[in-house]
Tab-separated table of C-alpha atoms and ligand atoms in Angstrom:
chain	number	residue	atom	x	y	z
A	1	MET	CA	0.000	0.000	0.000
A	2	SER	CA	2.792	2.374	0.865
A	3	ALA	CA	4.486	1.618	-2.456
A	4	LYS	CA	1.220	2.350	-4.324
A	5	SER	CA	0.615	5.732	-2.632
A	6	PHE	CA	4.273	6.595	-3.236
A	7	SER	CA	3.874	6.099	-6.997
A	8	ILE	CA	0.515	7.900	-7.349
A	9	ALA	CA	1.662	11.257	-5.929
A	10	PRO	CA	4.270	12.088	-8.613
A	11	VAL	CA	1.943	10.874	-11.384
A	12	ALA	CA	-0.833	13.137	-10.094
A	13	THR	CA	1.581	16.087	-9.899
A	14	VAL	CA	2.713	15.539	-13.479
A	15	LEU	CA	-0.915	15.232	-14.654
A	16	ILE	CA	-1.910	18.471	-12.905
A	17	PHE	CA	1.132	20.200	-14.418
A	18	PHE	CA	0.176	19.088	-17.933
A	19	LEU	CA	-3.442	20.112	-17.320
A	20	MET	CA	-2.264	23.587	-16.311
A	21	ILE	CA	-0.098	23.864	-19.435
A	22	GLN	CA	-3.042	22.699	-21.529
A	23	LEU	CA	-5.332	25.332	-19.981
A	24	SER	CA	-2.686	28.032	-20.466
A	25	MET	CA	-2.154	27.092	-24.101
A	26	GLN	CA	-5.885	27.096	-24.786
A	27	ALA	CA	-6.515	30.422	-23.108
A	28	PRO	CA	-5.248	32.660	-25.943
A	29	LEU	CA	-7.175	30.592	-28.496
A	30	ASN	CA	-10.363	31.281	-26.563
A	31	GLY	CA	-9.768	34.972	-27.149
A	32	SER	CA	-8.804	35.675	-23.569
A	33	LYS	CA	-6.972	38.890	-22.849
A	34	TRP	CA	-5.174	40.311	-19.882
A	35	SER	CA	-4.225	43.749	-18.635
A	36	TYR	CA	-2.813	45.501	-15.592
A	37	ILE	CA	-6.051	47.300	-14.680
A	38	GLY	CA	-9.797	46.664	-14.761
A	39	PRO	CA	-11.621	43.330	-14.822
A	40	ASP	CA	-8.743	41.628	-16.684
A	41	GLY	CA	-6.166	42.944	-14.168
A	42	GLU	CA	-3.651	40.779	-12.351
A	43	LYS	CA	-6.137	39.490	-9.752
A	44	ALA	CA	-8.042	37.853	-12.615
A	45	TRP	CA	-4.976	36.351	-14.339
A	46	PRO	CA	-5.110	32.950	-12.559
A	47	LYS	CA	-8.651	32.270	-13.861
A	48	LYS	CA	-7.423	32.044	-17.439
A	49	TYR	CA	-3.736	31.418	-16.735
A	50	PRO	CA	-3.523	28.986	-13.784
A	51	PHE	CA	0.261	29.288	-13.413
A	52	CYS	CA	-0.241	32.933	-12.370
A	53	GLY	CA	-1.823	31.607	-9.170
A	54	GLY	CA	0.815	28.910	-8.753
A	55	VAL	CA	4.287	28.551	-7.306
A	56	PHE	CA	7.646	30.233	-8.028
A	57	GLN	CA	5.988	33.472	-9.072
A	58	SER	CA	7.790	36.726	-9.884
A	59	PRO	CA	8.489	39.549	-9.227
A	60	ILE	CA	9.468	39.540	-5.562
A	61	ASP	CA	10.789	41.897	-2.914
A	62	PHE	CA	14.426	41.444	-1.914
A	63	HIS	CA	14.691	41.771	1.868
A	64	LYS	CA	17.395	40.510	4.192
A	65	ASP	CA	15.469	37.520	5.615
A	66	ILE	CA	15.500	35.734	2.254
A	67	LEU	CA	18.958	36.688	0.993
A	68	GLN	CA	21.885	34.296	1.184
A	69	TYR	CA	25.423	35.063	0.059
A	70	ASP	CA	26.777	32.503	-2.411
A	71	SER	CA	30.496	32.736	-3.187
A	72	ASN	CA	30.068	30.413	-6.197
A	73	LEU	CA	27.998	32.913	-8.210
A	74	LEU	CA	30.068	34.012	-11.204
A	75	PRO	CA	29.512	37.239	-13.140
A	76	LEU	CA	27.773	36.568	-16.458
A	77	GLU	CA	29.692	36.684	-19.703
A	78	PHE	CA	28.069	38.444	-22.635
A	79	ILE	CA	28.882	37.149	-26.087
A	80	GLY	CA	27.798	38.818	-29.321
A	81	TYR	CA	26.183	41.699	-27.432
A	82	ASN	CA	27.998	44.279	-29.558
A	83	VAL	CA	25.687	44.263	-32.576
A	84	PRO	CA	26.931	46.228	-35.630
A	85	SER	CA	24.852	49.194	-36.776
A	86	THR	CA	24.390	47.475	-40.138
A	87	ASP	CA	22.144	44.927	-38.340
A	88	GLN	CA	18.718	46.015	-37.149
A	89	PHE	CA	16.503	45.251	-34.192
A	90	THR	CA	12.719	45.306	-34.556
A	91	LEU	CA	11.043	47.463	-31.909
A	92	THR	CA	7.330	46.865	-31.359
A	93	ASN	CA	4.397	47.864	-29.176
A	94	ASN	CA	2.674	44.603	-28.184
A	95	GLY	CA	-0.132	46.290	-26.243
A	96	HIS	CA	1.489	45.486	-22.862
A	97	SER	CA	4.998	46.896	-23.260
A	98	VAL	CA	7.539	48.140	-25.752
A	99	LYS	CA	9.605	45.187	-26.896
A	100	MET	CA	12.791	44.933	-28.970
A	101	TYR	CA	13.693	41.629	-30.631
A	102	LEU	CA	17.372	40.794	-30.243
A	103	SER	CA	19.912	39.076	-32.408
A	104	PRO	CA	20.121	35.250	-32.090
A	105	THR	CA	23.921	35.636	-32.139
A	106	MET	CA	23.745	37.163	-28.644
A	107	TYR	CA	24.065	34.774	-25.721
A	108	ILE	CA	25.140	34.596	-22.083
A	109	ARG	CA	27.464	32.206	-20.247
A	110	ASN	CA	28.145	31.276	-16.621
A	111	LEU	CA	24.685	29.883	-15.946
A	112	PRO	CA	23.912	26.137	-15.785
A	113	PHE	CA	23.296	26.266	-19.553
A	114	GLU	CA	24.016	28.629	-22.419
A	115	TYR	CA	21.093	31.005	-22.975
A	116	THR	CA	20.474	32.859	-26.247
A	117	ALA	CA	18.919	36.338	-26.282
A	118	SER	CA	15.372	36.698	-27.577
A	119	GLN	CA	14.011	40.144	-26.710
A	120	LEU	CA	14.096	42.999	-24.228
A	121	HIS	CA	11.200	45.045	-22.900
A	122	LEU	CA	10.412	47.508	-20.117
A	123	HIS	CA	8.035	47.963	-17.202
A	124	TRP	CA	7.241	51.421	-15.790
A	125	GLY	CA	4.853	53.542	-13.698
A	126	ASN	CA	3.109	56.776	-14.669
A	127	ARG	CA	4.013	60.468	-14.848
A	128	ASN	CA	2.611	61.146	-11.365
A	129	LYS	CA	4.119	58.090	-9.701
A	130	SER	CA	7.441	56.982	-11.132
A	131	GLU	CA	7.582	53.697	-9.224
A	132	GLY	CA	7.241	51.164	-11.982
A	133	SER	CA	9.903	48.534	-11.311
A	134	GLU	CA	8.657	44.978	-10.818
A	135	HIS	CA	11.279	43.820	-8.330
A	136	THR	CA	11.630	45.869	-5.167
A	137	VAL	CA	14.460	46.126	-2.633
A	138	SER	CA	13.358	46.268	1.022
A	139	GLY	CA	9.923	47.322	-0.196
A	140	LYS	CA	11.281	50.138	-2.357
A	141	HIS	CA	10.309	50.435	-6.030
A	142	PHE	CA	12.667	51.837	-8.623
A	143	ALA	CA	11.433	54.122	-11.419
A	144	ALA	CA	11.349	51.402	-14.088
A	145	GLU	CA	12.811	48.005	-14.970
A	146	MET	CA	14.144	46.467	-18.147
A	147	HIS	CA	14.114	42.715	-18.840
A	148	ILE	CA	16.419	40.980	-21.302
A	149	VAL	CA	14.884	37.584	-22.018
A	150	HIS	CA	17.060	34.604	-23.005
A	151	TYR	CA	16.137	30.963	-23.639
A	152	ASN	CA	18.075	27.758	-22.974
A	153	SER	CA	19.481	27.146	-26.445
A	154	GLU	CA	21.459	24.112	-25.299
A	155	LYS	CA	18.264	22.164	-24.671
A	156	TYR	CA	15.539	23.818	-26.763
A	157	PRO	CA	15.342	24.900	-30.423
A	158	ASP	CA	13.537	28.202	-29.795
A	159	ILE	CA	11.903	30.344	-27.127
A	160	ALA	CA	8.441	28.879	-27.774
A	161	ALA	CA	9.734	25.409	-26.905
A	162	ALA	CA	11.657	26.688	-23.877
A	163	MET	CA	9.228	29.081	-22.219
A	164	ASP	CA	7.168	26.513	-20.288
A	165	LYS	CA	10.136	24.368	-19.196
A	166	ALA	CA	11.561	24.649	-15.677
A	167	ASP	CA	15.059	25.343	-17.075
A	168	GLY	CA	13.802	27.156	-20.164
A	169	LEU	CA	14.492	30.851	-19.599
A	170	ALA	CA	17.044	33.208	-18.099
A	171	VAL	CA	16.021	36.837	-17.680
A	172	LEU	CA	18.300	39.725	-16.762
A	173	ALA	CA	16.630	42.574	-14.902
A	174	ILE	CA	18.027	46.097	-14.867
A	175	LEU	CA	16.548	48.553	-12.391
A	176	LEU	CA	16.256	52.130	-13.679
A	177	GLU	CA	16.409	55.318	-11.626
A	178	ILE	CA	16.566	59.034	-12.367
A	179	GLY	CA	19.984	60.579	-13.040
A	180	PRO	CA	21.818	62.139	-15.967
A	181	PHE	CA	20.730	61.706	-19.594
A	182	ASN	CA	21.594	58.216	-20.843
A	183	PRO	CA	22.664	58.229	-24.524
A	184	SER	CA	22.573	54.402	-24.739
A	185	TYR	CA	18.922	54.119	-23.663
A	186	GLU	CA	18.135	56.961	-26.061
A	187	LYS	CA	19.081	54.605	-28.915
A	188	ILE	CA	15.774	52.836	-28.113
A	189	PHE	CA	13.746	55.661	-26.579
A	190	ARG	CA	14.092	57.980	-29.587
A	191	HIS	CA	11.960	55.529	-31.591
A	192	PHE	CA	8.982	55.561	-29.209
A	193	ARG	CA	7.003	57.955	-31.426
A	194	ASN	CA	6.976	55.246	-34.111
A	195	VAL	CA	5.507	52.591	-31.814
A	196	LYS	CA	2.897	54.769	-30.123
A	197	TYR	CA	0.084	52.295	-30.810
A	198	LYS	CA	-0.342	48.542	-30.477
A	199	ASP	CA	1.175	46.418	-33.272
A	200	GLN	CA	3.261	49.258	-34.707
A	201	THR	CA	6.900	48.399	-35.386
A	202	VAL	CA	10.088	50.263	-36.264
A	203	GLN	CA	13.661	49.224	-37.103
A	204	VAL	CA	16.435	50.229	-34.678
A	205	PRO	CA	20.082	50.198	-35.863
A	206	GLY	CA	22.275	47.724	-33.985
A	207	PHE	CA	24.374	48.891	-31.045
A	208	ASN	CA	26.199	47.409	-28.071
A	209	ILE	CA	23.435	46.061	-25.794
A	210	ARG	CA	26.075	45.794	-23.042
A	211	GLU	CA	25.753	49.624	-22.743
A	212	LEU	CA	22.263	49.126	-21.272
A	213	LEU	CA	23.628	47.113	-18.338
A	214	PRO	CA	25.051	48.588	-15.126
A	215	ASP	CA	28.839	49.013	-14.787
A	216	ARG	CA	28.980	46.596	-11.873
A	217	LEU	CA	27.977	43.226	-13.311
A	218	ASP	CA	29.440	41.214	-10.440
A	219	GLU	CA	26.765	42.141	-7.900
A	220	PHE	CA	23.315	40.618	-8.462
A	221	TYR	CA	20.362	38.735	-6.999
A	222	ARG	CA	19.742	35.226	-8.369
A	223	TYR	CA	16.576	33.180	-7.862
A	224	GLU	CA	14.179	30.805	-9.595
A	225	GLY	CA	10.921	32.461	-10.554
A	226	SER	CA	8.447	33.014	-13.352
A	227	LEU	CA	7.362	35.176	-16.251
A	228	THR	CA	5.779	38.300	-14.750
A	229	THR	CA	3.071	38.334	-17.411
A	230	PRO	CA	0.529	35.643	-18.363
A	231	PRO	CA	0.916	32.717	-18.744
A	232	CYS	CA	3.339	33.203	-15.764
A	233	TYR	CA	5.262	29.968	-16.436
A	234	PRO	CA	7.631	29.151	-13.552
A	235	SER	CA	10.497	28.820	-16.006
A	236	VAL	CA	12.795	31.760	-15.300
A	237	LEU	CA	16.236	31.852	-13.746
A	238	TRP	CA	16.384	35.487	-12.675
A	239	THR	CA	19.474	37.675	-12.458
A	240	VAL	CA	18.554	41.080	-11.058
A	241	PHE	CA	21.514	43.450	-11.038
A	242	ARG	CA	22.045	45.150	-7.699
A	243	HIS	CA	23.109	48.516	-9.106
A	244	PRO	CA	20.498	50.525	-10.998
A	245	VAL	CA	21.163	52.293	-14.297
A	246	LYS	CA	20.377	55.999	-14.536
A	247	ILE	CA	18.211	57.672	-17.163
A	248	SER	CA	17.117	61.314	-17.119
A	249	GLN	CA	13.798	62.637	-15.827
A	250	GLU	CA	12.912	63.571	-19.434
A	251	GLN	CA	13.725	60.074	-20.699
A	252	LEU	CA	11.610	58.488	-17.955
A	253	LEU	CA	8.741	60.850	-18.775
A	254	ALA	CA	9.003	59.838	-22.448
A	255	LEU	CA	8.704	56.177	-21.402
A	256	GLU	CA	5.734	56.921	-19.128
A	257	THR	CA	3.791	58.955	-21.684
A	258	ALA	CA	4.751	57.826	-25.191
A	259	MET	CA	2.660	54.716	-25.750
A	260	TYR	CA	-0.843	53.323	-25.785
A	261	CYS	CA	-2.094	49.773	-25.167
A	262	THR	CA	-4.634	50.271	-27.925
A	263	GLU	CA	-4.443	50.367	-31.707
A	264	SER	CA	-4.247	53.689	-33.561
A	265	ASP	CA	-7.921	53.583	-34.656
A	266	ASP	CA	-9.312	52.615	-31.228
A	267	PRO	CA	-12.055	55.081	-30.211
A	268	GLU	CA	-11.087	54.628	-26.546
A	269	PRO	CA	-7.299	54.942	-26.382
A	270	LEU	CA	-5.759	53.422	-23.265
A	271	GLU	CA	-2.421	54.856	-22.085
A	272	MET	CA	0.343	52.306	-21.519
A	273	VAL	CA	1.141	53.066	-17.867
A	274	ASP	CA	1.779	51.054	-14.676
A	275	ASN	CA	2.599	47.915	-16.658
A	276	PHE	CA	4.242	46.153	-13.718
A	277	ARG	CA	3.029	43.172	-11.710
A	278	ASN	CA	2.913	43.446	-7.911
A	279	VAL	CA	5.446	41.488	-5.846
A	280	GLN	CA	4.525	37.881	-5.130
A	281	GLU	CA	4.727	35.824	-1.957
A	282	PHE	CA	8.112	34.250	-1.434
A	283	ARG	CA	7.881	31.459	1.101
A	284	GLU	CA	10.421	28.731	1.834
A	285	ARG	CA	12.658	29.951	-0.950
A	286	LEU	CA	15.950	31.817	-0.942
A	287	VAL	CA	17.470	34.476	-3.146
A	288	PHE	CA	21.187	33.974	-3.624
A	289	ILE	CA	23.329	37.090	-3.745
A	290	SER	CA	26.804	37.507	-5.205
A	291	PHE	CA	27.725	40.281	-2.775
A	292	ARG	CA	27.994	40.642	0.975
A	293	GLU	CA	25.118	42.685	2.271
A	294	GLY	CA	25.902	46.341	2.971
A	295	PHE	CA	24.638	45.940	6.516
A	296	VAL	CA	27.044	43.091	7.316
A	297	VAL	CA	29.961	44.904	5.679
A	298	SER	CA	29.225	48.086	7.684
A	299	LEU	CA	28.951	46.019	10.862
A	300	VAL	CA	32.339	44.425	10.205
A	301	ILE	CA	33.896	47.838	9.432
A	302	VAL	CA	32.421	49.333	12.642
A	303	CYS	CA	33.705	46.358	14.690
A	304	VAL	CA	37.204	46.540	13.166
A	305	LEU	CA	37.330	50.334	13.684
A	306	GLY	CA	36.121	49.891	17.282
A	307	VAL	CA	38.835	47.335	18.034
A	308	LEU	CA	41.480	49.561	16.386
A	309	ILE	CA	40.408	52.589	18.457
A	310	VAL	CA	40.475	50.554	21.699
A	311	LEU	CA	43.932	49.200	20.768
A	312	ALA	CA	45.216	52.684	19.885
A	313	VAL	CA	43.979	54.115	23.213
A	314	ALA	CA	45.474	51.157	25.115
A	315	VAL	CA	48.869	51.573	23.392
A	316	TRP	CA	48.806	55.330	24.055
A	317	LEU	CA	48.015	54.799	27.750
A	318	LEU	CA	50.759	52.167	28.091
A	319	ARG	CA	53.302	54.383	26.381
A	320	ARG	CA	52.277	57.338	28.520
A	321	LYS	CA	52.710	55.223	31.634
A	322	SER	CA	56.094	53.886	30.552
A	323	CYS	CA	57.201	57.436	29.648
A	324	LYS	CA	56.350	58.565	33.183
A	325	ASN	CA	58.339	55.659	34.611
A	326	GLU	CA	61.250	56.433	32.277
A	327	GLY	CA	61.027	60.070	33.402
A	328	LYS	CA	61.432	58.970	37.042
A	329	ASP	CA	64.400	56.742	36.143
A	330	ASN	CA	65.972	59.477	34.005
A	331	ARG	CA	66.077	61.857	36.956
A	332	GLY	CA	68.282	59.354	38.696
A	333	VAL	CA	70.287	58.710	35.535
A	334	ILE	CA	70.950	62.417	34.953
A	335	TYR	CA	72.448	62.647	38.379
A	336	LYS	CA	74.490	59.485	38.054
A	337	PRO	CA	76.426	60.258	34.790
A	338	GLY	CA	77.987	63.249	36.556
A	339	ALA	CA	79.268	60.902	39.226
A	340	TYR	CA	80.575	58.483	36.604
A	341	LYS	CA	82.351	61.317	34.742
A	342	GLU	CA	84.058	62.367	37.892
A	343	GLU	CA	85.023	58.845	38.557
A	344	ASP	CA	86.183	58.527	34.897
A	345	ASN	CA	88.249	61.663	35.140
A	346	ILE	CA	89.739	60.483	38.369
A	347	SER	CA	90.553	57.113	36.958
A	348	LYS	CA	92.194	58.658	33.807
A	349	PRO	CA	95.920	59.066	33.903
B	1	ZN	ZN1	9.202	41.755	-18.130
């Protein structure tokens, strides 16, 4: 009996998994749609896309209780990211975000598999509330967030085959905050006026996609999660860079105001704003980090400084004490040399 119940559980799990995939695949065929607001907003996603109500969901909040330093995490290597300007990327408005298809010659290394680039897209807030990042750090949103989506090209022929597999995708997340004008992001942003409405596309000359990443690539959060949009497959190995990239206030405003979710002839245009999913529960899981937490580092620095100060004071006190003692001895010594000299002189011939 125990052997029987042991074998049924995994079979049932697999069956439920396939049923969920089946339902998710059918959903778009049934004309289902999703959005970030209204009756098709994220609370309704699990009805049509069951994975959205399932496990390993993203985005999440990074807070110290779930972070664990892992010294084995290597910085990613970017191959083929410098795309010549003679090549072109297709930029499109898909009704949920602005998305740029990437070159299949771009891939990343230093993950369990090699992952080939597929597309990048952005998530943002609105002109009155520039808090549109998906991932948050200690509850704090950043202004916006860019995702560079890659698929496991060692195991799967294309992104469609990979996207519902547990080891199918690797997404890089870049947090954006306000700072100086960013000429690299402008290489995408300056085309927004050509993708104002859903299904519009424009060609963008190739450039070095590495320019869109932060300078510090060695510090990141790593965890297993999901797509942040329906069908929310739990198939993503996330790398969220710790250091945000800066874009100007004007560039952020362009992102927040340039596009619509609707087609150009729609009588009720819907602005493309607040296209981020709220953070998901993160229980019994860990986020691995490639850096020592600032708090721990500061604590160590404070402790070391404290010990050094105590040592310095102790040495100073000891020296002061020994100086006093030497002073006492010296008084005697000063007197004595005179006596010796006399004795010396006397003893000289
Ligand atoms: Zn995304």
